[in-house]
Structures are given as C-alpha cells and as structure tokens.
Short mmCIF file of C-alpha atoms and ligand atoms in Angstrom, two decimals:
data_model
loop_
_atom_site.label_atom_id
_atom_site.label_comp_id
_atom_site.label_asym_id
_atom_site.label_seq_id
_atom_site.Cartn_x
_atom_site.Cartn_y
_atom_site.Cartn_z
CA UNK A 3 -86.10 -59.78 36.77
CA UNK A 4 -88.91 -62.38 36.16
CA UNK A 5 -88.05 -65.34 34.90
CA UNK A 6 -91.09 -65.66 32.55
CA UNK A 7 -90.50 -62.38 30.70
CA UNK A 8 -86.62 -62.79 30.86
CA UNK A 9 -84.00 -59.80 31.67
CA UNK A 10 -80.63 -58.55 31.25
CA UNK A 11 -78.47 -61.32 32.93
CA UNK A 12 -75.33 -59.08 33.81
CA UNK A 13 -74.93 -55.42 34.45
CA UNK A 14 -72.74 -55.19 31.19
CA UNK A 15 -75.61 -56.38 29.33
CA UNK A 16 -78.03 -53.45 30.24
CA UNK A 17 -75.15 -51.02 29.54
CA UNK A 18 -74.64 -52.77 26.26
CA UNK A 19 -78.47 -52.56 25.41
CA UNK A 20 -78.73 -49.17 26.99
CA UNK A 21 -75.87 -47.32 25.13
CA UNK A 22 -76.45 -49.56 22.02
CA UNK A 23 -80.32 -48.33 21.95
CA UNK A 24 -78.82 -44.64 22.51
CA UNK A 25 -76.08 -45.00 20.74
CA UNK A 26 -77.08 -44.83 16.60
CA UNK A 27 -77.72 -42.54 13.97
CA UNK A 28 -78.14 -39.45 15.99
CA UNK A 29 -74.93 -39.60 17.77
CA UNK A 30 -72.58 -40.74 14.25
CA UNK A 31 -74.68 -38.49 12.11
CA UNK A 32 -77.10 -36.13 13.62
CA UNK A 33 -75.03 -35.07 16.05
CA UNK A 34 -71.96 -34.00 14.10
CA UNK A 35 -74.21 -32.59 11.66
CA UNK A 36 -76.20 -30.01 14.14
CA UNK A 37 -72.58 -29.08 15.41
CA UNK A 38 -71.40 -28.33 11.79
CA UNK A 39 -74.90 -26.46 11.68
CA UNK A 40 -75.00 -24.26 14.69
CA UNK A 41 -71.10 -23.07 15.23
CA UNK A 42 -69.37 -25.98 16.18
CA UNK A 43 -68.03 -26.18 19.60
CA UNK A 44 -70.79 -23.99 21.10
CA UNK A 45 -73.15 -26.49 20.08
CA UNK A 46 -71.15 -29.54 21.96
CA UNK A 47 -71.05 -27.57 24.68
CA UNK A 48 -74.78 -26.72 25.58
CA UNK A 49 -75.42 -30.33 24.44
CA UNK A 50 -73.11 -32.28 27.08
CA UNK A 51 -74.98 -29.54 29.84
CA UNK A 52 -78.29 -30.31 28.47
CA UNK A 53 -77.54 -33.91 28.38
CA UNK A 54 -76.57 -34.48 31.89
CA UNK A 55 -78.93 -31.48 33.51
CA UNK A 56 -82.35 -32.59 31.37
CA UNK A 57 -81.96 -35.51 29.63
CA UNK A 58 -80.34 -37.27 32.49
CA UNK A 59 -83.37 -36.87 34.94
CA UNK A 60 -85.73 -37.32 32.15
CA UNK A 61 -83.95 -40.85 31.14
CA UNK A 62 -83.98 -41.89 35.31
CA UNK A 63 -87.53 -41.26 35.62
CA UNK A 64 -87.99 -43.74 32.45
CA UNK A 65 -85.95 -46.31 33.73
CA UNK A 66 -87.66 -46.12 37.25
CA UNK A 67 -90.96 -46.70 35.99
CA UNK A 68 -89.75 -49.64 33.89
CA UNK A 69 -87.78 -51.25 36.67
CA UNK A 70 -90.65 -50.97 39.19
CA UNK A 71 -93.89 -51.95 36.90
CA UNK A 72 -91.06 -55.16 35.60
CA UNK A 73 -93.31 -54.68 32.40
CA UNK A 74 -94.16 -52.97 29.12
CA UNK A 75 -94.48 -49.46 29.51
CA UNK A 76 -98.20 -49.12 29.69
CA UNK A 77 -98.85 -51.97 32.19
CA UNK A 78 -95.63 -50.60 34.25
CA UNK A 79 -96.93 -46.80 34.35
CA UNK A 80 -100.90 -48.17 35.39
CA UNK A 81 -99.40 -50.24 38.34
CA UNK A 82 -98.20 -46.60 39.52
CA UNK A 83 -101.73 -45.23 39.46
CA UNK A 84 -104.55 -45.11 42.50
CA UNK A 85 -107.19 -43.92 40.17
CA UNK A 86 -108.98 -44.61 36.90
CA UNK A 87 -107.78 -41.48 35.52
CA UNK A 88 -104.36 -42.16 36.65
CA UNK A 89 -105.20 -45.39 34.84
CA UNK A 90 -106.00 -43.85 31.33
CA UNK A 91 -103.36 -40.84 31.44
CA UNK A 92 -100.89 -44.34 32.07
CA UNK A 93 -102.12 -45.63 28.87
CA UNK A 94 -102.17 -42.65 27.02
CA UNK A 95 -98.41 -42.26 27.57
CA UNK A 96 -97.03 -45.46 27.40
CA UNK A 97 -99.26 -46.35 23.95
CA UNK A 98 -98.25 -42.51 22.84
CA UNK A 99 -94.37 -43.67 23.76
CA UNK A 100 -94.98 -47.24 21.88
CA UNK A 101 -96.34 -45.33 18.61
CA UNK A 102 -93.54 -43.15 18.75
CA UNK A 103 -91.07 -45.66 18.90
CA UNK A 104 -92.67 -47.47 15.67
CA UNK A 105 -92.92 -44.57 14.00
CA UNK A 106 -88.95 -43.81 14.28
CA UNK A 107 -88.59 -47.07 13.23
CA UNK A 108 -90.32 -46.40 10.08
CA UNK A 109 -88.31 -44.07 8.94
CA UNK A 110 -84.83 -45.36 10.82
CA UNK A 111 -85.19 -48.22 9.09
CA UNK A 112 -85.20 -46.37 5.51
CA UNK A 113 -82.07 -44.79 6.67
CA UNK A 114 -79.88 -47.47 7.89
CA UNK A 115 -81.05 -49.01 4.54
CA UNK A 116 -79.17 -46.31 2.59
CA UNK A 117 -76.22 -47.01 5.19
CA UNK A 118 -76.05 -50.76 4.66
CA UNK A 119 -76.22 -49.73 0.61
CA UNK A 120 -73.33 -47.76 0.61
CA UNK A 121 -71.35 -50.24 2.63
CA UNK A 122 -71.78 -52.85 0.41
CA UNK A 123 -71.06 -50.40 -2.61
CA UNK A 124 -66.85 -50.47 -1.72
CA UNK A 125 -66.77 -54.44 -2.35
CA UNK A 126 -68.73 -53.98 -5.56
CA UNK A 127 -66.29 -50.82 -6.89
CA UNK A 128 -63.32 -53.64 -5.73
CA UNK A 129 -65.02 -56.21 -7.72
CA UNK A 130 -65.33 -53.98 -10.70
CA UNK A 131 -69.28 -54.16 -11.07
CA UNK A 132 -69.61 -50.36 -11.61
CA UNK A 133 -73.10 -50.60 -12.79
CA UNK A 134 -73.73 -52.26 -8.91
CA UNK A 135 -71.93 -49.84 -7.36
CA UNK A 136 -73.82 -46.83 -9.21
CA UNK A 137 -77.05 -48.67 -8.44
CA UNK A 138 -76.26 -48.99 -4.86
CA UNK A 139 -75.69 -45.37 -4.44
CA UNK A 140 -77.91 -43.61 -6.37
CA UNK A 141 -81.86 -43.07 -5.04
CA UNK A 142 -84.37 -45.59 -6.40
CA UNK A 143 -87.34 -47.31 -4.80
CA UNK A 144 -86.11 -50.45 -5.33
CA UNK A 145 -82.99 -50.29 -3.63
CA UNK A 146 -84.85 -48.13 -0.98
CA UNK A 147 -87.60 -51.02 -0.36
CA UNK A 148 -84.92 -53.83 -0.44
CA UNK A 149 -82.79 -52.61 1.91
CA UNK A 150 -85.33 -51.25 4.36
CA UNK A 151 -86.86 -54.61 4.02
CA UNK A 152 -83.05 -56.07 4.68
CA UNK A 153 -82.80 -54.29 7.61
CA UNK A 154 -85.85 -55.09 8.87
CA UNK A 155 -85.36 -58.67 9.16
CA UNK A 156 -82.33 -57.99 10.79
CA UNK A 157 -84.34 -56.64 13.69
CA UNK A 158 -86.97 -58.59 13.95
CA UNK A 159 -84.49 -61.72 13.78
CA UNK A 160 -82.86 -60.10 17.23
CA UNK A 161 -86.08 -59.51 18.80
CA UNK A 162 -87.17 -62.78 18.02
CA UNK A 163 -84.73 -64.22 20.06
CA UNK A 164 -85.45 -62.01 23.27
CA UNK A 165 -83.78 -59.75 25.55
CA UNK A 166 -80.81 -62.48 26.82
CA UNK A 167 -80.05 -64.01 23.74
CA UNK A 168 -81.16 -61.68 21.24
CA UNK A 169 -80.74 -57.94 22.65
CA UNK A 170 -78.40 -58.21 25.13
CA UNK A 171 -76.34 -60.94 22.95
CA UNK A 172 -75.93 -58.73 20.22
CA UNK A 173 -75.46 -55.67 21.67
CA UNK A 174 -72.37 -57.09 23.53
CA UNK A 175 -70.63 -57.89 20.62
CA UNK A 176 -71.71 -55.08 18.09
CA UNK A 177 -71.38 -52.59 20.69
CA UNK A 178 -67.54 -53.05 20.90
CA UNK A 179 -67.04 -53.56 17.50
CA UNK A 180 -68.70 -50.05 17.13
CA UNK A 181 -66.51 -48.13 19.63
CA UNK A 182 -63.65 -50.23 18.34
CA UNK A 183 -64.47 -49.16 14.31
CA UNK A 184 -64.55 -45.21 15.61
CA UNK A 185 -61.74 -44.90 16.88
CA UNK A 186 -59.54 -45.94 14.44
CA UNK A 187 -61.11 -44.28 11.58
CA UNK A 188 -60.32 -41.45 14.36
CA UNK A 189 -56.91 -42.15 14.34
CA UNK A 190 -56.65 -42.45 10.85
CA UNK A 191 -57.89 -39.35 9.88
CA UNK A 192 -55.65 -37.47 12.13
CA UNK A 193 -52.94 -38.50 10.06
CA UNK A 194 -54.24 -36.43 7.23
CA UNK A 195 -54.03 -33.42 5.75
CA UNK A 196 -56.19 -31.20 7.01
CA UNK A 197 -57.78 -32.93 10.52
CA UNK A 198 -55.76 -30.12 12.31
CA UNK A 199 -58.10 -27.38 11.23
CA UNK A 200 -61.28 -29.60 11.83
CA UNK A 201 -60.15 -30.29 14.98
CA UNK A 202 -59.45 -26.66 15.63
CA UNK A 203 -63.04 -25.59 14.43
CA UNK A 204 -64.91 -28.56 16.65
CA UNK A 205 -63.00 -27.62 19.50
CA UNK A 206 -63.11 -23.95 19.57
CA UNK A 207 -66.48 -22.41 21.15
CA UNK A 208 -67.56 -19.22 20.00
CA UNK A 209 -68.80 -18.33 23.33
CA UNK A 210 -71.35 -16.06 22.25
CA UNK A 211 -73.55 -17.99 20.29
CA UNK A 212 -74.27 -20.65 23.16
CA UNK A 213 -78.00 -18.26 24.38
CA UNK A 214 -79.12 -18.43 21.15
CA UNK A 215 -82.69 -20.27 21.30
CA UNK A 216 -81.88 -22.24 18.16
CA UNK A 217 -78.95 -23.78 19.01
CA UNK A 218 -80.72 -24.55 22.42
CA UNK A 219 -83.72 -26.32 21.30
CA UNK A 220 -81.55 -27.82 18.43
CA UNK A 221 -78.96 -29.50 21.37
CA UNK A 222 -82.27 -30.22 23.63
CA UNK A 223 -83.80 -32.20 20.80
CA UNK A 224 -80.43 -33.82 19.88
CA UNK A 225 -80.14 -34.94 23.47
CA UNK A 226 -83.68 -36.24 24.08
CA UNK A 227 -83.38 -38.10 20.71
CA UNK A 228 -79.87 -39.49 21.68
CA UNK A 229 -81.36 -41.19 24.92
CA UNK A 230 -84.38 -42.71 23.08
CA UNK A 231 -86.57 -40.62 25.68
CA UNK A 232 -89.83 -40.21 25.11
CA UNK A 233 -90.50 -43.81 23.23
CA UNK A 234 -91.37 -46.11 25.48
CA UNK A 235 -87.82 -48.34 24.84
CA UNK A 236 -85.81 -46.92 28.52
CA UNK A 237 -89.34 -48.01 30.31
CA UNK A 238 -88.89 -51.46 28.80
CA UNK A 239 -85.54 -51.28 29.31
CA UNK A 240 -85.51 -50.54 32.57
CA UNK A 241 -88.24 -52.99 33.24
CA UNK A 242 -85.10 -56.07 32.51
CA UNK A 243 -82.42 -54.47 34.58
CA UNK A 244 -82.06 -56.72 38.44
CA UNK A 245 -83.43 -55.21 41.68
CA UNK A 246 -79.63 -55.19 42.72
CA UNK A 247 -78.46 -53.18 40.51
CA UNK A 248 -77.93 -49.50 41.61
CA UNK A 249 -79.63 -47.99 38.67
CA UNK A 250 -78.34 -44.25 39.63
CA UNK A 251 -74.90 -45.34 38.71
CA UNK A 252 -76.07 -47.57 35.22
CA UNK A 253 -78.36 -44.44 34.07
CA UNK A 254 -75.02 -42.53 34.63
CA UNK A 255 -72.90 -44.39 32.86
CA UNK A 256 -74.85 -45.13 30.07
CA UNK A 257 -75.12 -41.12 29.42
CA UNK A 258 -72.11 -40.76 29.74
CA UNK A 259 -71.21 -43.45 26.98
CA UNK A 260 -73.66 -41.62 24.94
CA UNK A 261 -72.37 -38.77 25.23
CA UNK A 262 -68.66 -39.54 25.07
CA UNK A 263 -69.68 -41.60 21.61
CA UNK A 264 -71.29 -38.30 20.25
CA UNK A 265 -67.96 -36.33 20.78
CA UNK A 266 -66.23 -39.35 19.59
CA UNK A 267 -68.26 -39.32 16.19
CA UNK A 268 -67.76 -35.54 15.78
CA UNK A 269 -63.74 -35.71 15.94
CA UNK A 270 -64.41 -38.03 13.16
CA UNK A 271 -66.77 -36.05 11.10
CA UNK A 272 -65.78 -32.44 11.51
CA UNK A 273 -61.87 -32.98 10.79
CA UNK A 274 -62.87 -35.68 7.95
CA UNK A 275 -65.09 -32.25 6.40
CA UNK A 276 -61.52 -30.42 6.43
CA UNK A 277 -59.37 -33.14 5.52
CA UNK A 278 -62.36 -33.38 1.65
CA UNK A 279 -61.95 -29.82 1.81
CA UNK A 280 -57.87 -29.86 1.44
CA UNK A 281 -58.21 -32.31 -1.48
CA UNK A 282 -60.75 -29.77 -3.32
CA UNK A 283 -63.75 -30.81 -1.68
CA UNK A 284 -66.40 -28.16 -1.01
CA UNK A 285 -67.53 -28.48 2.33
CA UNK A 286 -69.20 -24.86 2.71
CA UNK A 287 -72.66 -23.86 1.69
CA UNK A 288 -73.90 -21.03 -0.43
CA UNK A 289 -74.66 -19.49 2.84
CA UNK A 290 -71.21 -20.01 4.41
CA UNK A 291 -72.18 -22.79 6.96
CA UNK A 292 -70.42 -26.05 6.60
CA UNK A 293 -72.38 -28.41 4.60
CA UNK A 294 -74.62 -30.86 6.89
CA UNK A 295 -77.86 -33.73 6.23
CA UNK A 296 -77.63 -36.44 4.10
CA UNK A 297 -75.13 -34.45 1.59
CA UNK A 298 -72.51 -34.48 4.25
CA UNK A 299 -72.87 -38.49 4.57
CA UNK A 300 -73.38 -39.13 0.95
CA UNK A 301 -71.27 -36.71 -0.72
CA UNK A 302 -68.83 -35.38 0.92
CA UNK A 303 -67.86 -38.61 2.82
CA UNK A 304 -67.43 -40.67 -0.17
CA UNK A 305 -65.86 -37.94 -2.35
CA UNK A 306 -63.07 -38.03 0.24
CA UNK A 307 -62.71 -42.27 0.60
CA UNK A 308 -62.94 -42.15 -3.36
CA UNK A 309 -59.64 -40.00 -3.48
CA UNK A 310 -57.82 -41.96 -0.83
CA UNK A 311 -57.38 -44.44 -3.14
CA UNK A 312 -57.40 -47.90 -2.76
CA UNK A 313 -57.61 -47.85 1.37
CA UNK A 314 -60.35 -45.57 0.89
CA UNK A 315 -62.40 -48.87 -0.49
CA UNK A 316 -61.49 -49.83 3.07
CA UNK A 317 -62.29 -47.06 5.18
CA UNK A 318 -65.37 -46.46 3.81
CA UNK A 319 -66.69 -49.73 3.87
CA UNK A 320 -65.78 -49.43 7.81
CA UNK A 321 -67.31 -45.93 7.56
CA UNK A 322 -71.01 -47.57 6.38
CA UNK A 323 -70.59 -50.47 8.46
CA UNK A 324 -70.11 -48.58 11.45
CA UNK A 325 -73.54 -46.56 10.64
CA UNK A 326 -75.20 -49.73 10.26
CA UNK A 327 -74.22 -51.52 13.69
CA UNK A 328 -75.22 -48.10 15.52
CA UNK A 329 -78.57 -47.90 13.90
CA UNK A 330 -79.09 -51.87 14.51
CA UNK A 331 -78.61 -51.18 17.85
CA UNK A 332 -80.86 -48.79 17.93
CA UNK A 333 -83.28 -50.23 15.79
CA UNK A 334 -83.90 -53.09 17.79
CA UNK A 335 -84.99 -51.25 21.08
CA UNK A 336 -87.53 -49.52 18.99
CA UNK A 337 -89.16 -52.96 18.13
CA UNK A 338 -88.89 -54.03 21.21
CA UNK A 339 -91.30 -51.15 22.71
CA UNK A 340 -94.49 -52.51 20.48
CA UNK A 341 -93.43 -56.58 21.00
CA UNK A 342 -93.19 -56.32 24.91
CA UNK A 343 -96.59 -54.88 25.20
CA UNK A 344 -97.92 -56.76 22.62
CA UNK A 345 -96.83 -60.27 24.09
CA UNK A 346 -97.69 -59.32 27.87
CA UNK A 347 -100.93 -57.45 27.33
CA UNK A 348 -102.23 -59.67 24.33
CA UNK A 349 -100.32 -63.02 25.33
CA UNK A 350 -98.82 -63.58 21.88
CA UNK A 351 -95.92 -65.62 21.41
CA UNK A 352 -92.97 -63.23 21.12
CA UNK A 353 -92.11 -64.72 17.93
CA UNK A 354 -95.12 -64.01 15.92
CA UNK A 355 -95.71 -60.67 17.60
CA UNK A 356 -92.37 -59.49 16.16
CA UNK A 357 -92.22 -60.76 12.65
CA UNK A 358 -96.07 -59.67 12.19
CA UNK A 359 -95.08 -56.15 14.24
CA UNK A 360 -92.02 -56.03 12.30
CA UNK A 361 -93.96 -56.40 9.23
CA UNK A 362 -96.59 -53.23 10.10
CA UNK A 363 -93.53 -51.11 10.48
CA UNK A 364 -92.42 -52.05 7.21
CA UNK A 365 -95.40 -51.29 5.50
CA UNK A 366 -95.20 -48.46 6.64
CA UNK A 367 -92.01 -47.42 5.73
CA UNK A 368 -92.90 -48.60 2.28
CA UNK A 369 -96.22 -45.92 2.38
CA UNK A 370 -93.08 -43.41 2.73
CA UNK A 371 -90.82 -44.69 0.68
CA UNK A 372 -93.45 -44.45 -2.29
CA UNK A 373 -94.52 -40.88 -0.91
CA UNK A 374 -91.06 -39.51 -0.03
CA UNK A 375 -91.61 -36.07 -0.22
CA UNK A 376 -94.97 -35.76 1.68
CA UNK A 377 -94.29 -38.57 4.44
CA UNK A 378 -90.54 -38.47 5.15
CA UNK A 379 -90.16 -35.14 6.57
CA UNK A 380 -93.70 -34.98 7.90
CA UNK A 381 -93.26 -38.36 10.04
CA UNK A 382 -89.82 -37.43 11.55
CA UNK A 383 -90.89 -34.31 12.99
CA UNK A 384 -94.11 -35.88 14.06
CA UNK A 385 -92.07 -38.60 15.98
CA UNK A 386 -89.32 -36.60 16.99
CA UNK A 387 -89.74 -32.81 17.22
CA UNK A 388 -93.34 -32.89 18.73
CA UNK A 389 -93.56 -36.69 20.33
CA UNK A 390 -90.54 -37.46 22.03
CA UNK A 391 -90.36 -33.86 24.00
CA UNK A 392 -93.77 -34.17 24.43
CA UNK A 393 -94.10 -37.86 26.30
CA UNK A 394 -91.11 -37.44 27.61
CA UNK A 395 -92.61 -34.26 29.59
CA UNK A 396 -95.44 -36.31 30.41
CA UNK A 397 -93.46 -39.27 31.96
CA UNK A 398 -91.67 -36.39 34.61
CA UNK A 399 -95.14 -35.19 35.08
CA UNK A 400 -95.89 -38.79 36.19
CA UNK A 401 -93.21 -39.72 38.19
CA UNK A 402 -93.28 -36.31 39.82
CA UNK A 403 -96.72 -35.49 40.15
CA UNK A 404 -98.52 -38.75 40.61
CA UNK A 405 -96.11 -41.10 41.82
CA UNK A 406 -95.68 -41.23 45.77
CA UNK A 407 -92.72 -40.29 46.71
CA UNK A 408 -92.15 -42.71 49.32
CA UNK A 409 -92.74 -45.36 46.72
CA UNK A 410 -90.34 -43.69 44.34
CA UNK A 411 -87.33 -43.93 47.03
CA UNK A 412 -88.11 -47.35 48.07
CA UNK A 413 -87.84 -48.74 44.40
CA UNK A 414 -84.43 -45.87 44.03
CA UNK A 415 -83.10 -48.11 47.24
CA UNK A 416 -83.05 -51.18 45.35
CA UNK A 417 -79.21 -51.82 44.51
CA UNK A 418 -78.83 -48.44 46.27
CA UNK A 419 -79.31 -48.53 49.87
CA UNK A 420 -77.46 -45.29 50.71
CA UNK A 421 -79.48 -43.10 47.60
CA UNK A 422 -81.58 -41.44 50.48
CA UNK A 423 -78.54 -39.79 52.09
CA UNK A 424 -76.68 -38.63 48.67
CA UNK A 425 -77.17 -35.59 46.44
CA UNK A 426 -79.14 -37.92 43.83
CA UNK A 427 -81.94 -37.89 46.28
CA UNK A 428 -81.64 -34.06 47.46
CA UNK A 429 -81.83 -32.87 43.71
CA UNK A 430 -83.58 -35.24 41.68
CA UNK A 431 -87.20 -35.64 42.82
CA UNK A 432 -87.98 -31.96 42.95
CA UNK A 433 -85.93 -31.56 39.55
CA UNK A 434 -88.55 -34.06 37.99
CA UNK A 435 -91.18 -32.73 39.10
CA UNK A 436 -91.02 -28.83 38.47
CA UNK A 437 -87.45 -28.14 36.18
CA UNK A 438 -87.32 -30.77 34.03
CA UNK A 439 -91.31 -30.55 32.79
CA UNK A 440 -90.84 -26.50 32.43
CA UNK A 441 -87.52 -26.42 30.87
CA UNK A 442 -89.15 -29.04 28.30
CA UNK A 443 -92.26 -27.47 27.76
CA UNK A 444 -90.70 -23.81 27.33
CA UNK A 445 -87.95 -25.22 24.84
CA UNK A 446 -91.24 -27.63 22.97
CA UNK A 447 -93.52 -24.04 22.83
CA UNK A 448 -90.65 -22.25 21.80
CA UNK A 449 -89.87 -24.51 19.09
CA UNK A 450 -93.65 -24.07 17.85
N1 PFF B 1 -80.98 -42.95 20.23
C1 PFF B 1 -80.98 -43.30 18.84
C2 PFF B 1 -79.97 -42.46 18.08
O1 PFF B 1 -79.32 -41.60 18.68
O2 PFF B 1 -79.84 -42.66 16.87
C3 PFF B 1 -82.32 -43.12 18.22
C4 PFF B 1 -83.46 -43.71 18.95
C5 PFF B 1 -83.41 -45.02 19.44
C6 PFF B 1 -84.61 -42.98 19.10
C7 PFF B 1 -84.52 -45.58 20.10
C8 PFF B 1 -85.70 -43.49 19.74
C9 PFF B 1 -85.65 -44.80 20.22
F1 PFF B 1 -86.70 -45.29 20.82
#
C-alpha cells in the first residue's frame, strides 16, 4: 500500500470493505426475491455453484489487477499493457467499469432512499404523527429527492474521509451491526407462526427446475451483481489491500461472507412471506408465484410488522435500518470507483472530487426520479443486465489473454508464496482465460 494514496491498514478492514461493498441490496432484497421468483431452493442452489465456480474467478482477476497497478482501475489495467492498443482497450474497461459503477449509484441511491424512509416511518407511527408516517411511505418526488439527496451525503461524507478512516472505519462497525441486526430478526421470526413452512419451501429444491436457462442467467446475474463485478470498485479495492496479504484466501472469504449473508437474508425473507401469509396476508400472485420486487419489501413486510403490534414498531424499524447499512456499504464503494480515478489521474483533492462527483450522481438520480417510468428501469438494466456481465467478461479477457502469465503468478505470490504449487494455480489461470469469458458470454447472448 502507498502511503500517499492510503490503504486498508488490517486484513479485517479489506474484508469489512470487501463484504460491506458486496454485501447490500442484492443480497437482503434481490436475492430473496429471485429465489421466491424462480422455485425457491433450486434457485439458492445454482447460485452458491455459480458464485464460487464464475463469480469467484471473475472477482480474483479484479482484485489482481487492482492490487498490482496499486491504482484506479484504468491507470492499474494500462500498467498491464505492452501496446497502445492494450493501452486504449485498458481505458475502455476501466472508464466502462467507472460509468457503471455511477450509474448503479444513481439509481441505488433512490432505493436506499425509500429504505431509510420507511425506517424512520416506525418512530413517527410511535410518535403519533400519522400524516408523517403516511407521507413517508407513500411515493412522491419530494420524499424521493430528499432522501436520495440524504443518502447521498451520507456517502460522500465517508468517501471524503478516505479509505482508512472513512471506508474501512465504517465498514468495521456497520458491517457487524448488519450481521448482528439479521440474525436476530432471524431468530425472531422463527418463533412465529408460520416460519416452519417458509423454511420448508426455501429449503426444499425442486431438483428439476435447476437447467432451466432462466433461473440460470437469473442466479448468474444475481451473483455478478452481489460481488460488485464488473464496476470498477474490486479493482480499486484490490488496489488498497498489502502485498502480504494472501489475497487467494481474502477473495475466498469475502465470497463466502457474501454468500453466507444471501442465505442468511433469505431465511429471513421467505419464512417472514409465510409467517404475513398465516395472519391473512396474501403472499401469492395471480399467477401462483410468491409475490417478489418492491411489493414484497413494501407491502407485505410492513403488513406483517403492522400486525405484530407494538414490537412490530421495533422490528421493522430494525428491518429498514438493516437495508440501509447494507446499501451504505455498498454505496460507498460505488463512489469510490469515479473519486480514485478522478484524484490520481486529474490530481484533485479527494475532498472536492467527491462532494462535486457525489453531486453528478445526484443529478442524475434526480433526471430519474422526475422521469421514473422511462429512466428507472431503462438505467438498471443498462448498468446491470448488459454492463456488469459485459466488463466483467472483458476484465477475464484481460487478465487471461493479455496479461503475462509469469507476471500474473509473481504478483499471486505476494502474501502467497506456496500459490504456484496448490490447486488455485492449476485451475485458475486457464479458467480465466477460456471458461469464465464463454460461460459469461453464452449466459449475456442468451439473455439477449
Ligand atoms: N453488491 C451490491 C449488492 O449486492 O447490493 C451492489 C453493488 C455494489 C453493485 C457495488 C455494484 C457495485 F459496484
């Protein structure tokens, strides 16, 4: 780590960062909600193979670039490069990752908005301020643009501080707090009426449905979302982590946090569905599926915490607050993608960089929080369903292809002086360079 650009201090820092960055929305709620929507256990089942066989490789081949350009993405990818066209296909897919990662900000930030809305809503219903807590959870511009904009500055005042003292400080205590919050609305709701059966139907694969190319690219694009791949953020990452680190072992465990948090969030979601449904909630579709998207979060959520009575004031402000710290988390590697390779490339102060980067994002958000229907949709699956397969592809393509492998295991032996000798080694740089581009690119046309 250089002293001039700063770094993770401790190895529980990175994991902090690392897990905290893949840790957020798409583990609490995406996650949980593409199980309910493609046949429960099936779905967890192809993800956690997808996860560890694709997205694994994928996520070391990010954090290798980072950790051996020790910069921003672009500068760290063009210090791998012998040629000018090297050079330029380096920018084009660190800037692509950078604009990807401020785009998912964009709209991330509108959602943890609505998150931090309805966690606030409990203490106004306690309070008695119903006309508060109707505003709070009902859709309006307003509250959409204040609490984007609230959430915003919650980022950009982490960033500002920098990867010790504000990243790596903050994960380290909301990361805890996080794992801390889930499982013991976990244990809570297996106390009620109902869990058993949710439990039964998350746990249960129906074996037959696990070929079936939706539920495939669904759990491929769940996973690549899940480890931030494809943005830029694991480069940067990766560029703070110590040259004695073992980074094998750290990319390991931080998938396997990720993953483990994912399964975590669905024991909470799929037996809360069938603990609403026992107290005359519906929780099934018109079409028979169980209900997913932002209905699940905001309606059939607080429907159940409403009749729980006066703990579920309690458990639902935990609920929202937990949703918030895992897309803060998140939320703050995204900005830091932009800032890095704004203050290293341009030599701006890392304060300004951030509030005025900070700021872009938010206007844009506000462009689609004024044109909801036309942007929303439109910029998510520009971000996620076409860029983040897409860059990620290209980022195996360069550590495989262009890359020299000698240079690739002398920056693996770093931390890791035995890697050359171990089945990391045997698999990995062959998997990078043929499987992991294919299998992405089949699953990406496919999805077209
Ligand atoms: N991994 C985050 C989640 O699961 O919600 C989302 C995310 C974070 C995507 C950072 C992209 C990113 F750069």
């Amino acid at each position: 780590m250089s002293a001039s650009r700063g770094g993770f201090s401790s190895r529980f820092g990175f994991i902090m960062a690392a897990a905290g960055s893949a840790v957020g929305l798409g583990n609490i709620w995406g996650f949980p909600t593409q199980t309910a929507s493609n046949g429960g256990a099936a779905f967890v089942l192809v993800y956690l193979v997808l996860a560890f066989c694709l997205a694994y490789p994928a996520f070391m081949a990010e954090l290798l670039i980072g950790r051996y350009g020790q910069a921003n993405a672009v500068t760290s990818m063009q210090k791998m490069s012998r040629n000018l066209w090297q050079k330029r296909f380096a920018f084009i897919v660190g800037f692509s990752g950078i604009i990807c990662a401020s785009l998912i900000l964009s709209f991330y930030g509108i959602l943890a908005g609505w998150m931090m809305s309805y966690a606030i809503e409990p203490i106004t219903s306690v309070l008695g301020y119903n006309q508060a807590s109707s505003w709070l959870t009902s859709q309006s511009i307003t509250r959409n643009l204040l609490f984007t904009a609230l959430f915003m500055m919650l980022t950009i005042s982490i960033i500002r501080r920098g990867v010790e003292n504000g990243i790596e400080k903050w994960s380290k205590r909301l990361m805890p707090m996080l794992i801390g919050l889930l499982i013991l609305l976990i244990i809570y709701v297996f106390t009620l009426d109902g869990s058993r059966e949710g439990f039964a139907a998350y746990l249960n694969p129906d074996i037959s449905r696990v070929f079936e190319p939706d539920l495939l690219i669904n759990a491929l694009g769940s996973a690549f979302f899940s480890l931030s791949l494809g943005t830029s953020v694991m480069v940067i990452y990766g560029s703070y982590i110590s040259k004695k680190e073992n980074l094998v072992t750290l990319g390991a465990q931080v998938t396997l946090i990720d993953v483990s948090i994912a399964f975590l969030a669905g024991l909470l979601i799929i037996p809360s569905m069938y603990v609403a449904q026992a107290q005359g909630v519906a929780i099934f579709g018109d079409d028979g599926s169980l209900i997913s998207g932002p209905n699940l979060v905001f309606e059939v959520l607080p429907t159940l915490f409403n009749g729980m009575g006066a703990v579920g004031f309690f458990v639902g402000f935990c609920f929202f607050v937990l949703m918030s710290i895992a897309a803060l988390t998140s939320s703050i590697s995204m900005l830091e993608g932009p800032v890095s390779f704004v203050v290293e490339r341009h030599n701006i102060e890392r304060k300004k960089a951030t509030t005025f980067i900070g700021f872009g994002i938010f206007i844009i958000s506000t462009l689609i929080v004024l044109n909801f229907d036309l942007l929303f949709g439109f910029v998510i699956s520009l971000s996620t369903v076409y860029g983040q397969p897409l860059i990620a592809m290209l980022c195996c393509v360069f550590v495989g292809w262009i890359w020299q492998r000698s240079d690739i295991l002398a920056e693996i032996k770093q931390g890791n002086d035995e890697v050359e000798y171990g089945l990391f080694w045997k698999i990995w740089p062959w998997y990078t360079k043929f499987v992991c581009p294919s299998a992405i690119a089949i699953v990406f046309f496919h999805s077209l």
